[in-house]
Amino acid sequence: MLSRKFLRNLFLFLLTIPVLLFIFAPILWLISASLSTQVELLTVPPHWIPQHPTLQNYLDIIFPSLAASSVPRTFVTAIANSFKIATAVTLICLVIGGAAAYTLVRIPFKFNHSIQVGILGMRMIPEVSLIIPLFVVASGLELINKPIVLIVAYLSFALPYAIWMMAAFFQTVPVELEEAARLDGCTRLGILWRVVMPISIPGMISTAMFVFLVAWDEFFYALIFTSTLAAKTIPVAIAEFVGRYVVNTTGMMAGGIIAALPPVILGLIFQRYIVSGMTAGAVKG
Amino acid sequence: MDLPPRGNPPFLSAMDTYSKPLSKPTPKRRLSLRQQDARIAWLLLLPSLVVMLGVNLWPIASTFILSFFNAPTGINQTRTFVGLSNYLTMLQDQVFWQTIGRTLYFTVVSVSLELVIGLAVAQLIHSHPWGWKFLRFSLIIPWAVPTIVNGAMWRWIYSADFGALNGILMQLGLIKHYVAWLSLPNMAMNLVILADVWHMMPFVALILQAALATLPVELDEAAAVDGANAFQRFWQIRIPLLRPAILVALIARTVDAFRVFDIAYIITSGGPAFRTVTITYLTYLNTFSYGKQGIGAALSFLISVFTIAMALIYIRFLYRPEETQ
């Protein structure tokens, strides 16, 4: 009996190996390449583990002024832009989206249902359907290549997403708690601030993480709205280097890993919020 | 303030149901709360409504209007009203239909693979093999990697000159010379799909695994006692119970996959010979490369119609009573 259980475990474990290989093989190769020299990377057949590993590509990005090529300098600026933009979008979404989500879930009010359906509909509108008018206005106001234009444009997908997610979380706050606070003389805003917010902190963290991730990930608006380093985000910087098919390939790989680190670290830290967030963001209202 | 009207406005019935049994507040107090509620509701909603009016509603309406104009890109170009001409041009264009076909191919193949592999991985985690927590943890990584980094990574893997794919196939003795994979007309789209599956399969697996974990164990045990084997329990008990979660993953992925752009742009730049140009990509080309904003607007409006149609299906399932109960 014991050996049958052992065989079952062994069989299942053997099944996990190809899955783990599929997940990790591309990443490990990317890491290995980022630690190689340009010369070694181009060997045929490839050296899976670099024979002369170097941290130069990472050092170039950490100390861009000492770097030989312009690639690391571009990366550093683009990462800073991405941070600025994603953080601003996240904060705006939490504050104004949180207020809207609470209202839709808990304050009885005439157009409640139609606004909810409208927000769900807005989440479905692709960026490409919004970009021409936004582009025309942005060029008219001379806002192209300024971070603010990306922050505003990103709200078009991030805000409906954040409202929908936070509404799902606020819905789980027991009505009785709010009612009790109300009988104690708390105002609506007081209830929101003192009762709902503290209970919904996990939901807020989850929402913040998702919004930050989609803002960090966004490519289409950034591609159209930026052409200089002033507002270029990290996905655009990477796409340009890849497109030009250039020079510092290993530097680009190190840059790609650094660009992936913030979202991956966020995802791993807040692991337990991810699934509830995925489901809330994708489904329930 | 004016005296509020007497009687219960119908839209407050939800509030009344739970406030009634608690106490008997004086009518005046309740009505003033309602007034307060309505004003606060608008106050709290206003910033979001203004933003969405500006960046969602106005642009989509504007794009819709633009789709009836001949609108060459450029500052001094004049727009002329052409009625349905943009739509007709598009519908008569072979390129449009080929692009729709390619986009549907991408959508169907990548979503099916993500669903099948995701379901298998979810069930694997659910069986709690050694290291299942590590497996669940690992799934987060591909999902969290930004789309462009993911695309760039696979582009390097597929690279004709120093790619890992060529390297490994050569070392296994499966190819004699390095192959320019992304230049093969029938391979390019499949390679883009593989990259998308690596990126998004974990999303499906994580959702389904979470849903599996909430299923009542008793049903499974009862079926086992009745002599159902593992396969029967999977297909006849868990799959039907998972239907709501599967639908969620399926619809979320379908809507996303149909508007795919980033990953094709970065891996293949639409090539070889248009073989990986999707419908969003075609819209991008018309609007920003060919200078045909009117056609671009018409195309993007069609994408919206499709996705809104998906959204309606979404809402229909959303307001259905829970099937798991």
Coordinates of C-alpha atoms in Angstrom, one line a residue:
Chain A
M1 CA 0.0 0.0 0.0
L2 CA 2.8 2.3 0.9
S3 CA 4.7 1.5 -2.2
R4 CA 1.6 2.3 -4.3
K5 CA 1.4 5.7 -2.7
F6 CA 5.1 6.1 -3.4
L7 CA 4.7 5.2 -7.0
R8 CA 1.8 7.7 -7.4
N9 CA 3.9 10.4 -5.9
L10 CA 6.8 9.6 -8.1
F11 CA 4.6 9.5 -11.2
L12 CA 3.1 12.9 -10.4
F13 CA 6.5 14.3 -9.6
L14 CA 7.8 13.1 -13.0
L15 CA 4.9 15.0 -14.6
T16 CA 5.9 18.3 -12.9
I17 CA 9.3 18.2 -14.4
P18 CA 8.4 19.0 -18.0
V19 CA 6.1 21.8 -16.7
L20 CA 8.9 23.3 -14.7
L21 CA 11.3 22.9 -17.7
F22 CA 8.8 24.7 -19.9
I23 CA 8.6 27.6 -17.4
F24 CA 12.2 27.9 -16.6
A25 CA 14.2 27.0 -19.7
P26 CA 13.6 30.3 -21.5
I27 CA 14.3 32.3 -18.4
L28 CA 17.5 30.5 -17.6
W29 CA 18.7 30.9 -21.1
L30 CA 17.9 34.6 -20.9
I31 CA 19.8 34.9 -17.6
S32 CA 22.8 32.9 -19.0
A33 CA 22.9 35.1 -22.1
S34 CA 22.8 38.3 -19.9
L35 CA 25.9 37.0 -18.1
S36 CA 27.8 36.3 -21.3
T37 CA 30.1 38.4 -23.3
Q38 CA 28.9 39.5 -26.8
V39 CA 31.5 37.2 -28.4
E40 CA 30.5 34.2 -26.4
L41 CA 26.8 34.7 -27.1
L42 CA 27.4 34.3 -30.8
T43 CA 29.2 31.0 -30.6
V44 CA 27.8 28.0 -32.5
P45 CA 26.7 25.8 -30.8
P46 CA 25.8 28.1 -27.9
H47 CA 27.5 27.8 -24.5
W48 CA 24.5 27.1 -22.3
I49 CA 26.6 28.1 -19.3
P50 CA 28.9 31.0 -20.1
Q51 CA 32.6 30.0 -19.8
H52 CA 33.6 33.6 -19.0
P53 CA 30.7 34.9 -17.0
T54 CA 30.6 38.6 -16.5
L55 CA 28.4 41.1 -14.6
Q56 CA 29.5 43.8 -17.0
N57 CA 26.0 44.1 -18.5
Y58 CA 24.4 44.7 -15.1
L59 CA 27.2 47.0 -14.0
D60 CA 26.6 49.1 -17.1
I61 CA 23.0 49.6 -16.2
I62 CA 23.7 50.3 -12.5
F63 CA 26.5 52.8 -13.5
P64 CA 25.4 54.0 -16.9
S65 CA 27.8 56.9 -17.0
L66 CA 30.7 54.4 -17.2
A67 CA 29.1 52.3 -19.9
A68 CA 30.7 52.0 -23.3
S69 CA 27.4 51.9 -25.3
S70 CA 24.3 54.1 -25.1
V71 CA 22.0 51.1 -24.5
P72 CA 22.3 51.1 -20.7
R73 CA 21.8 54.8 -20.5
T74 CA 18.6 54.5 -22.4
F75 CA 17.4 51.7 -20.1
V76 CA 18.0 53.6 -16.9
T77 CA 16.0 56.6 -18.2
A78 CA 13.2 54.4 -19.6
I79 CA 12.9 52.5 -16.3
A80 CA 12.7 55.7 -14.4
N81 CA 9.9 56.9 -16.7
S82 CA 8.1 53.6 -16.4
F83 CA 8.3 53.8 -12.6
K84 CA 7.0 57.4 -12.6
I85 CA 4.1 56.7 -14.9
A86 CA 3.0 53.3 -13.4
T87 CA 3.1 54.8 -9.9
A88 CA 1.1 57.8 -10.8
V89 CA -1.5 55.7 -12.6
T90 CA -1.7 53.3 -9.6
L91 CA -2.3 56.2 -7.1
I92 CA -4.9 57.9 -9.2
C93 CA -6.7 54.7 -9.8
L94 CA -6.7 53.8 -6.1
V95 CA -8.0 57.1 -5.0
I96 CA -10.7 58.1 -7.5
G97 CA -11.4 54.5 -8.5
G98 CA -11.7 53.4 -4.9
A99 CA -14.3 56.2 -4.3
A100 CA -16.3 55.2 -7.4
A101 CA -16.1 51.5 -6.6
Y102 CA -17.5 52.0 -3.1
T103 CA -20.3 54.2 -4.4
L104 CA -21.3 51.6 -6.9
V105 CA -21.3 48.8 -4.5
R106 CA -22.8 50.3 -1.3
I107 CA -24.6 53.6 -1.9
P108 CA -28.1 53.1 -3.3
F109 CA -28.4 55.5 -6.1
K110 CA -30.3 55.9 -9.4
F111 CA -27.9 55.1 -12.2
N112 CA -25.9 52.6 -10.2
H113 CA -26.6 49.6 -12.4
S114 CA -26.2 51.3 -15.7
I115 CA -22.8 52.8 -14.6
Q116 CA -21.6 49.4 -13.6
V117 CA -22.5 47.9 -17.0
G118 CA -20.9 50.9 -18.7
I119 CA -17.6 50.4 -16.8
L120 CA -17.6 46.7 -17.8
G121 CA -18.2 47.7 -21.4
M122 CA -15.3 50.2 -21.3
R123 CA -12.9 47.5 -20.1
M124 CA -13.7 45.7 -23.4
I125 CA -12.8 48.7 -25.7
P126 CA -9.4 48.1 -27.2
E127 CA -6.8 50.8 -27.0
V128 CA -6.6 51.0 -30.8
S129 CA -10.2 52.4 -30.9
L130 CA -9.3 55.3 -28.6
I131 CA -5.9 56.2 -29.9
I132 CA -6.6 58.5 -32.9
P133 CA -8.6 61.1 -31.0
L134 CA -6.3 61.0 -28.0
F135 CA -3.3 61.4 -30.3
V136 CA -4.9 64.4 -32.1
V137 CA -5.7 66.1 -28.8
A138 CA -2.3 65.3 -27.4
S139 CA -0.4 66.7 -30.4
G140 CA -2.7 69.8 -30.4
L141 CA -1.8 70.5 -26.7
E142 CA 1.9 69.7 -27.4
L143 CA 1.8 66.9 -24.9
I144 CA 3.5 64.2 -27.0
N145 CA 6.7 62.9 -25.4
K146 CA 5.5 64.1 -21.9
P147 CA 4.9 61.5 -19.2
I148 CA 1.5 63.1 -18.4
V149 CA 0.0 62.0 -21.7
L150 CA 0.8 58.4 -20.9
I151 CA -0.6 58.7 -17.4
V152 CA -3.9 60.1 -18.7
A153 CA -4.1 57.6 -21.6
Y154 CA -3.3 54.7 -19.3
L155 CA -6.3 55.6 -17.2
S156 CA -8.5 54.5 -20.1
F157 CA -7.9 50.9 -19.3
A158 CA -6.5 51.0 -15.7
L159 CA -9.4 53.0 -14.2
P160 CA -12.3 50.8 -15.3
Y161 CA -10.2 47.8 -14.4
A162 CA -9.4 49.2 -10.9
I163 CA -13.0 50.1 -10.2
W164 CA -14.3 46.7 -11.2
M165 CA -11.7 45.0 -9.0
M166 CA -12.2 47.1 -6.0
A167 CA -16.0 46.8 -6.3
A168 CA -15.5 43.1 -6.0
F169 CA -13.5 43.5 -2.9
F170 CA -15.8 46.1 -1.2
Q171 CA -18.7 43.8 -1.8
T172 CA -17.1 41.3 0.7
V173 CA -17.2 43.9 3.5
P174 CA -20.1 42.9 5.7
V175 CA -23.0 45.4 5.4
E176 CA -23.7 44.9 9.1
L177 CA -20.4 46.6 10.0
E178 CA -21.3 49.6 8.0
E179 CA -24.8 49.7 9.4
A180 CA -23.4 49.6 12.9
A181 CA -21.0 52.5 12.2
R182 CA -23.9 54.4 10.7
L183 CA -26.1 54.0 13.7
D184 CA -23.2 55.2 15.8
G185 CA -23.4 58.4 13.8
C186 CA -20.6 57.9 11.2
T187 CA -21.0 59.7 7.9
R188 CA -20.7 58.0 4.6
L189 CA -17.1 59.3 4.1
G190 CA -16.4 58.3 7.7
I191 CA -17.6 54.8 7.0
L192 CA -15.5 54.6 3.8
W193 CA -12.4 55.8 5.6
R194 CA -12.7 54.1 9.0
V195 CA -14.6 50.9 8.3
V196 CA -14.4 49.9 4.6
M197 CA -10.8 50.9 3.8
P198 CA -9.1 49.1 6.7
I199 CA -11.0 45.9 6.0
S200 CA -10.3 46.1 2.2
I201 CA -6.5 46.5 2.5
P202 CA -5.7 43.2 0.9
G203 CA -8.0 44.1 -1.9
M204 CA -6.4 47.5 -2.3
I205 CA -2.9 45.9 -2.4
S206 CA -4.1 43.4 -5.0
T207 CA -5.6 46.2 -7.1
A208 CA -2.5 48.4 -6.8
M209 CA -0.4 45.5 -7.9
F210 CA -2.5 44.7 -10.9
V211 CA -2.8 48.3 -12.0
F212 CA 1.0 48.8 -11.6
L213 CA 1.6 45.6 -13.6
V214 CA -0.7 46.6 -16.5
A215 CA 0.8 50.1 -16.6
W216 CA 4.3 48.7 -16.5
D217 CA 3.4 46.3 -19.3
E218 CA 1.6 48.7 -21.6
F219 CA 3.2 49.1 -25.0
F220 CA 0.7 50.4 -27.6
Y221 CA 0.1 53.9 -26.3
A222 CA 3.7 54.3 -25.3
L223 CA 4.8 53.3 -28.8
I224 CA 2.6 56.0 -30.4
F225 CA 2.9 58.8 -27.8
T226 CA 6.7 58.8 -27.2
S227 CA 9.5 59.2 -29.6
T228 CA 12.2 60.8 -27.4
L229 CA 13.8 59.7 -24.2
A230 CA 11.7 62.2 -22.2
A231 CA 8.8 59.9 -21.7
K232 CA 9.9 56.6 -23.4
T233 CA 8.9 53.6 -21.2
I234 CA 10.9 50.4 -20.8
P235 CA 8.8 48.3 -23.2
V236 CA 9.3 50.9 -26.0
A237 CA 13.0 51.1 -25.2
I238 CA 13.3 47.3 -25.5
A239 CA 11.3 47.1 -28.7
E240 CA 13.4 49.7 -30.4
F241 CA 16.7 47.9 -29.6
V242 CA 15.2 44.6 -30.7
G243 CA 14.0 46.2 -33.9
R244 CA 17.3 47.8 -34.7
Y245 CA 18.9 44.4 -34.3
V246 CA 22.1 45.8 -33.0
V247 CA 25.2 46.1 -31.2
N248 CA 24.8 45.3 -27.6
T249 CA 22.7 42.2 -27.5
T250 CA 23.8 41.0 -24.1
G251 CA 23.2 44.4 -22.7
M252 CA 19.6 44.2 -24.0
M253 CA 19.2 40.9 -22.3
A254 CA 20.3 42.3 -19.0
G255 CA 18.0 45.2 -19.6
G256 CA 15.1 42.8 -20.3
I257 CA 15.7 41.0 -17.0
I258 CA 15.9 44.2 -15.1
A259 CA 12.6 45.4 -16.7
A260 CA 11.0 42.1 -15.7
L261 CA 12.2 42.2 -12.1
P262 CA 9.8 44.8 -10.6
P263 CA 6.6 43.0 -11.8
V264 CA 8.0 39.5 -11.0
I265 CA 9.1 40.5 -7.5
L266 CA 5.7 42.2 -6.9
G267 CA 3.9 39.0 -8.2
L268 CA 6.0 36.7 -6.0
I269 CA 5.7 38.9 -2.8
F270 CA 1.9 39.3 -3.2
Q271 CA 1.4 35.7 -4.4
R272 CA -1.6 35.1 -2.3
Y273 CA -3.4 38.1 -3.6
I274 CA -2.9 37.2 -7.3
V275 CA -5.5 34.6 -7.8
S276 CA -8.2 36.5 -5.9
G277 CA -7.3 39.5 -8.0
M278 CA -7.3 37.6 -11.3
T279 CA -10.8 36.3 -10.5
A280 CA -12.1 39.6 -9.2
G281 CA -10.7 41.5 -12.2
A282 CA -11.9 38.9 -14.6
V283 CA -15.3 38.1 -13.2
K284 CA -17.4 38.8 -10.2
G285 CA -19.0 42.2 -9.6
Chain B
M1 CA -33.0 72.4 2.2
D2 CA -36.3 71.6 0.8
L3 CA -38.5 69.1 2.5
P4 CA -37.9 65.7 0.9
P5 CA -40.8 63.9 -0.7
R6 CA -42.8 61.4 1.4
G7 CA -42.9 57.7 0.7
N8 CA -40.1 55.4 -0.3
P9 CA -38.5 56.0 -3.6
P10 CA -38.2 52.6 -5.3
F11 CA -34.5 52.8 -5.8
L12 CA -33.8 52.7 -2.1
S13 CA -35.5 49.4 -1.5
A14 CA -32.1 47.6 -1.0
M15 CA -31.1 50.0 1.8
D16 CA -34.6 49.6 3.4
T17 CA -34.4 45.8 3.6
Y18 CA -31.5 45.8 5.9
S19 CA -32.3 49.0 7.9
K20 CA -35.8 48.0 8.8
P21 CA -35.3 45.2 11.4
L22 CA -32.4 47.0 13.1
S23 CA -34.3 49.9 14.7
K24 CA -37.0 52.4 14.0
P25 CA -35.2 55.5 12.9
T26 CA -37.4 58.6 12.6
P27 CA -38.4 59.3 9.0
K28 CA -36.7 62.6 9.0
R29 CA -33.3 61.1 9.8
R30 CA -33.6 58.4 7.1
L31 CA -34.6 60.8 4.4
S32 CA -31.8 63.2 5.2
L33 CA -29.4 60.3 5.0
R34 CA -30.8 59.5 1.5
Q35 CA -30.3 63.0 0.4
Q36 CA -26.8 62.9 1.8
D37 CA -26.3 59.6 0.0
A38 CA -27.3 61.0 -3.4
R39 CA -25.0 63.9 -3.1
I40 CA -22.1 61.9 -1.8
A41 CA -22.6 59.3 -4.5
W42 CA -22.2 61.9 -7.2
L43 CA -19.2 63.5 -5.4
L44 CA -17.4 60.2 -5.1
L45 CA -18.2 59.1 -8.7
L46 CA -17.5 62.5 -10.3
P47 CA -13.7 62.2 -10.8
S48 CA -13.9 58.7 -12.3
L49 CA -16.8 59.7 -14.5
V50 CA -15.0 62.8 -15.8
V51 CA -11.9 60.7 -16.6
M52 CA -13.8 58.0 -18.3
L53 CA -15.8 60.5 -20.3
G54 CA -12.5 62.1 -21.5
V55 CA -10.4 59.0 -22.2
N56 CA -13.0 56.4 -23.1
L57 CA -16.4 57.7 -24.2
W58 CA -15.4 60.7 -26.1
P59 CA -12.6 59.0 -28.0
I60 CA -14.7 55.9 -29.0
A61 CA -17.5 58.2 -30.2
S62 CA -15.0 60.3 -32.1
T63 CA -13.4 57.2 -33.7
F64 CA -16.8 56.0 -34.7
I65 CA -17.5 59.3 -36.5
L66 CA -14.1 59.3 -38.1
S67 CA -14.8 55.9 -39.6
F68 CA -17.2 57.7 -42.0
F69 CA -14.6 60.1 -43.3
N70 CA -11.7 59.9 -45.7
A71 CA -9.1 61.1 -43.3
P72 CA -5.5 61.2 -44.5
T73 CA -3.0 61.6 -41.7
G74 CA -1.4 65.0 -41.4
I75 CA -2.1 68.4 -39.9
N76 CA -3.4 70.3 -42.9
Q77 CA -5.3 67.4 -44.5
T78 CA -9.0 67.9 -44.9
R79 CA -11.5 65.3 -44.0
T80 CA -14.3 64.4 -46.4
F81 CA -17.4 62.6 -45.5
V82 CA -17.5 59.3 -47.4
G83 CA -20.4 57.4 -45.7
L84 CA -19.9 53.7 -45.5
S85 CA -17.1 53.7 -48.0
N86 CA -14.4 52.8 -45.5
Y87 CA -16.3 49.8 -44.3
L88 CA -17.1 48.7 -47.9
T89 CA -13.5 49.1 -49.0
M90 CA -12.4 47.1 -46.0
L91 CA -15.0 44.3 -46.5
Q92 CA -14.0 43.9 -50.2
D93 CA -10.3 43.8 -49.4
Q94 CA -8.7 40.4 -49.5
V95 CA -6.1 41.5 -47.0
F96 CA -8.8 42.2 -44.4
W97 CA -10.3 38.7 -44.6
Q98 CA -6.9 37.1 -44.6
T99 CA -6.1 39.1 -41.5
I100 CA -9.3 38.1 -39.8
G101 CA -8.5 34.5 -40.6
R102 CA -5.0 34.8 -39.1
T103 CA -6.3 36.6 -36.0
L104 CA -8.9 33.9 -35.5
Y105 CA -6.2 31.2 -36.0
F106 CA -4.1 32.9 -33.3
T107 CA -7.0 33.2 -31.0
V108 CA -8.4 29.7 -31.3
V109 CA -5.0 27.9 -31.2
S110 CA -3.5 29.9 -28.4
V111 CA -6.6 30.0 -26.2
S112 CA -7.2 26.2 -26.7
L113 CA -3.6 25.4 -25.9
E114 CA -3.6 27.7 -22.8
L115 CA -6.9 26.1 -21.7
V116 CA -5.9 22.5 -22.2
I117 CA -2.3 22.9 -20.7
G118 CA -3.6 25.2 -18.0
L119 CA -6.3 22.7 -17.0
A120 CA -3.8 19.9 -16.9
V121 CA -1.3 21.9 -14.8
A122 CA -4.1 23.0 -12.5
Q123 CA -5.1 19.4 -11.9
L124 CA -1.5 18.4 -11.4
I125 CA -1.1 21.0 -8.7
H126 CA -4.4 19.9 -7.2
S127 CA -3.0 16.3 -6.9
H128 CA -0.3 17.8 -4.6
P129 CA 2.8 16.1 -6.0
W130 CA 6.1 16.7 -4.3
G131 CA 7.0 20.4 -4.8
W132 CA 3.5 21.5 -5.8
K133 CA 3.8 24.7 -3.9
F134 CA 7.0 25.5 -5.8
L135 CA 5.2 24.7 -9.0
R136 CA 2.3 27.1 -8.1
F137 CA 4.9 29.7 -7.1
S138 CA 6.8 29.3 -10.4
L139 CA 3.7 29.9 -12.5
I140 CA 3.6 33.5 -11.4
I141 CA 6.9 34.3 -13.1
P142 CA 6.0 33.9 -16.8
W143 CA 2.7 35.6 -16.2
A144 CA 4.4 38.6 -14.5
V145 CA 7.1 39.0 -17.1
P146 CA 6.1 42.1 -19.3
T147 CA 4.7 41.2 -22.7
I148 CA 7.5 43.0 -24.5
V149 CA 10.3 41.3 -22.5
N150 CA 8.6 38.0 -23.2
G151 CA 8.4 38.7 -26.9
A152 CA 12.0 39.9 -27.0
M153 CA 13.1 36.8 -25.1
W154 CA 11.4 34.5 -27.6
R155 CA 12.7 36.5 -30.6
W156 CA 16.2 35.8 -29.3
I157 CA 15.4 32.2 -28.7
Y158 CA 14.2 31.8 -32.3
S159 CA 17.1 33.9 -33.7
A160 CA 18.6 32.5 -36.9
D161 CA 22.2 33.4 -35.9
F162 CA 22.5 32.5 -32.3
G163 CA 19.2 31.3 -31.0
A164 CA 18.7 28.7 -28.4
L165 CA 16.2 26.9 -30.5
N166 CA 18.7 26.3 -33.2
G167 CA 21.4 25.5 -30.7
I168 CA 19.3 22.8 -29.0
L169 CA 18.0 21.2 -32.2
M170 CA 21.5 21.1 -33.6
Q171 CA 22.9 19.5 -30.5
L172 CA 20.1 16.9 -30.5
G173 CA 21.0 16.3 -34.2
L174 CA 17.5 17.2 -35.4
I175 CA 18.8 19.9 -37.8
K176 CA 22.1 20.2 -39.7
H177 CA 22.1 23.9 -40.3
Y178 CA 20.8 26.8 -38.4
V179 CA 17.3 27.7 -39.6
A180 CA 15.8 31.2 -39.9
W181 CA 12.6 30.0 -38.1
L182 CA 10.8 33.4 -38.2
S183 CA 11.2 33.6 -41.9
L184 CA 9.4 30.4 -42.6
P185 CA 5.9 31.5 -43.7
N186 CA 4.1 28.6 -42.0
M187 CA 6.1 28.7 -38.8
A188 CA 6.1 32.3 -37.8
M189 CA 2.5 32.5 -36.4
N190 CA 2.9 29.2 -34.5
L191 CA 6.1 30.5 -32.9
V192 CA 4.3 33.7 -31.8
I193 CA 1.6 31.4 -30.4
L194 CA 4.2 29.4 -28.4
A195 CA 5.5 32.6 -26.9
D196 CA 1.9 33.6 -26.0
V197 CA 1.2 30.2 -24.4
W198 CA 4.3 30.4 -22.3
H199 CA 3.1 33.9 -21.1
M200 CA -0.6 33.3 -20.5
M201 CA -1.0 29.6 -19.7
P202 CA -0.1 30.3 -16.1
F203 CA -3.0 32.7 -15.9
V204 CA -5.4 30.0 -16.8
A205 CA -3.7 27.4 -14.6
L206 CA -3.8 29.7 -11.6
I207 CA -7.5 30.5 -12.0
L208 CA -8.5 26.9 -12.5
Q209 CA -6.3 25.7 -9.7
A210 CA -7.9 28.1 -7.3
A211 CA -11.3 27.0 -8.5
L212 CA -10.4 23.3 -8.0
A213 CA -9.3 24.0 -4.5
T214 CA -12.8 25.4 -3.6
L215 CA -14.7 22.3 -4.8
P216 CA -16.3 20.2 -2.1
V217 CA -14.1 17.2 -1.3
E218 CA -17.1 15.1 -0.3
L219 CA -18.4 14.8 -3.8
D220 CA -15.1 13.4 -5.0
E221 CA -14.9 11.0 -2.1
A222 CA -18.4 9.8 -2.5
A223 CA -17.7 9.1 -6.2
A224 CA -14.6 7.2 -5.2
V225 CA -16.5 5.1 -2.8
D226 CA -19.0 4.4 -5.6
G227 CA -16.2 3.1 -7.6
A228 CA -15.4 6.0 -10.0
N229 CA -11.8 6.0 -11.1
A230 CA -9.6 9.1 -11.2
F231 CA -10.5 9.9 -14.9
Q232 CA -14.2 9.5 -14.3
R233 CA -14.0 11.8 -11.3
F234 CA -12.0 14.4 -13.3
W235 CA -14.3 14.4 -16.3
Q236 CA -17.7 13.8 -14.7
I237 CA -17.4 15.6 -11.4
R238 CA -14.7 18.2 -11.4
I239 CA -15.0 19.5 -15.0
P240 CA -18.8 20.2 -14.7
L241 CA -18.2 22.0 -11.4
L242 CA -15.3 24.0 -13.0
R243 CA -17.5 25.2 -15.8
P244 CA -17.9 28.8 -14.4
A245 CA -14.1 29.2 -13.9
I246 CA -13.3 27.7 -17.3
L247 CA -15.8 30.1 -18.9
V248 CA -14.2 33.1 -17.1
A249 CA -10.7 32.1 -18.2
L250 CA -11.9 31.3 -21.7
I251 CA -13.7 34.6 -22.2
A252 CA -11.0 36.8 -20.6
R253 CA -8.3 35.1 -22.8
T254 CA -10.4 35.2 -26.0
V255 CA -11.1 38.9 -25.7
D256 CA -7.4 39.5 -25.1
A257 CA -6.1 37.2 -27.8
F258 CA -8.4 38.7 -30.5
R259 CA -6.8 42.1 -30.0
V260 CA -3.2 40.8 -29.9
F261 CA -0.6 43.2 -31.1
D262 CA 2.5 43.7 -28.8
I263 CA 3.8 40.1 -29.1
A264 CA 3.5 39.9 -32.9
Y265 CA 5.0 43.4 -33.3
I266 CA 8.1 42.5 -31.2
I267 CA 8.7 38.9 -32.4
T268 CA 8.1 39.2 -36.1
S269 CA 7.2 42.8 -36.9
G270 CA 4.3 41.3 -38.8
G271 CA 6.5 39.3 -41.1
P272 CA 7.3 37.3 -43.1
A273 CA 5.2 38.8 -45.8
F274 CA 2.3 39.8 -43.5
R275 CA 2.0 36.3 -42.1
T276 CA 1.7 37.5 -38.5
V277 CA -0.2 40.7 -39.1
T278 CA -3.3 40.5 -36.8
I279 CA -6.4 42.7 -37.0
T280 CA -5.0 45.2 -34.4
Y281 CA -1.7 45.3 -36.3
L282 CA -3.5 46.0 -39.6
T283 CA -5.4 48.9 -37.8
Y284 CA -2.0 50.2 -36.5
L285 CA -0.5 50.0 -40.0
N286 CA -3.4 51.8 -41.7
T287 CA -3.6 54.5 -39.1
F288 CA 0.1 55.2 -38.5
S289 CA 2.0 53.9 -41.5
Y290 CA -0.3 54.1 -44.5
G291 CA -1.9 57.4 -43.4
K292 CA -5.5 56.1 -43.7
Q293 CA -7.1 57.1 -40.5
G294 CA -10.6 56.6 -41.8
I295 CA -9.9 53.0 -42.6
G296 CA -8.1 52.6 -39.4
A297 CA -11.1 54.0 -37.5
A298 CA -13.4 51.6 -39.3
L299 CA -11.2 48.6 -38.5
S300 CA -10.8 49.6 -34.9
F301 CA -14.6 50.0 -34.6
L302 CA -15.1 46.5 -35.8
I303 CA -12.6 45.2 -33.2
S304 CA -14.6 47.1 -30.6
V305 CA -17.9 45.6 -31.8
F306 CA -16.4 42.1 -31.5
T307 CA -15.0 42.7 -28.0
I308 CA -18.3 44.4 -26.9
A309 CA -20.1 41.3 -28.2
M310 CA -17.8 39.3 -26.1
A311 CA -18.5 41.6 -23.1
L312 CA -22.2 40.9 -23.5
I313 CA -21.6 37.2 -23.4
Y314 CA -19.5 38.0 -20.3
I315 CA -22.3 39.9 -18.6
R316 CA -24.8 37.1 -19.5
F317 CA -22.6 34.6 -17.6
L318 CA -21.9 37.1 -14.9
Y319 CA -25.5 37.5 -13.9
R320 CA -26.3 33.8 -14.1
P321 CA -26.9 32.1 -10.8
E322 CA -23.8 30.3 -9.5
E323 CA -23.6 26.9 -11.0
T324 CA -21.4 25.6 -8.2
Q325 CA -24.1 26.0 -5.6

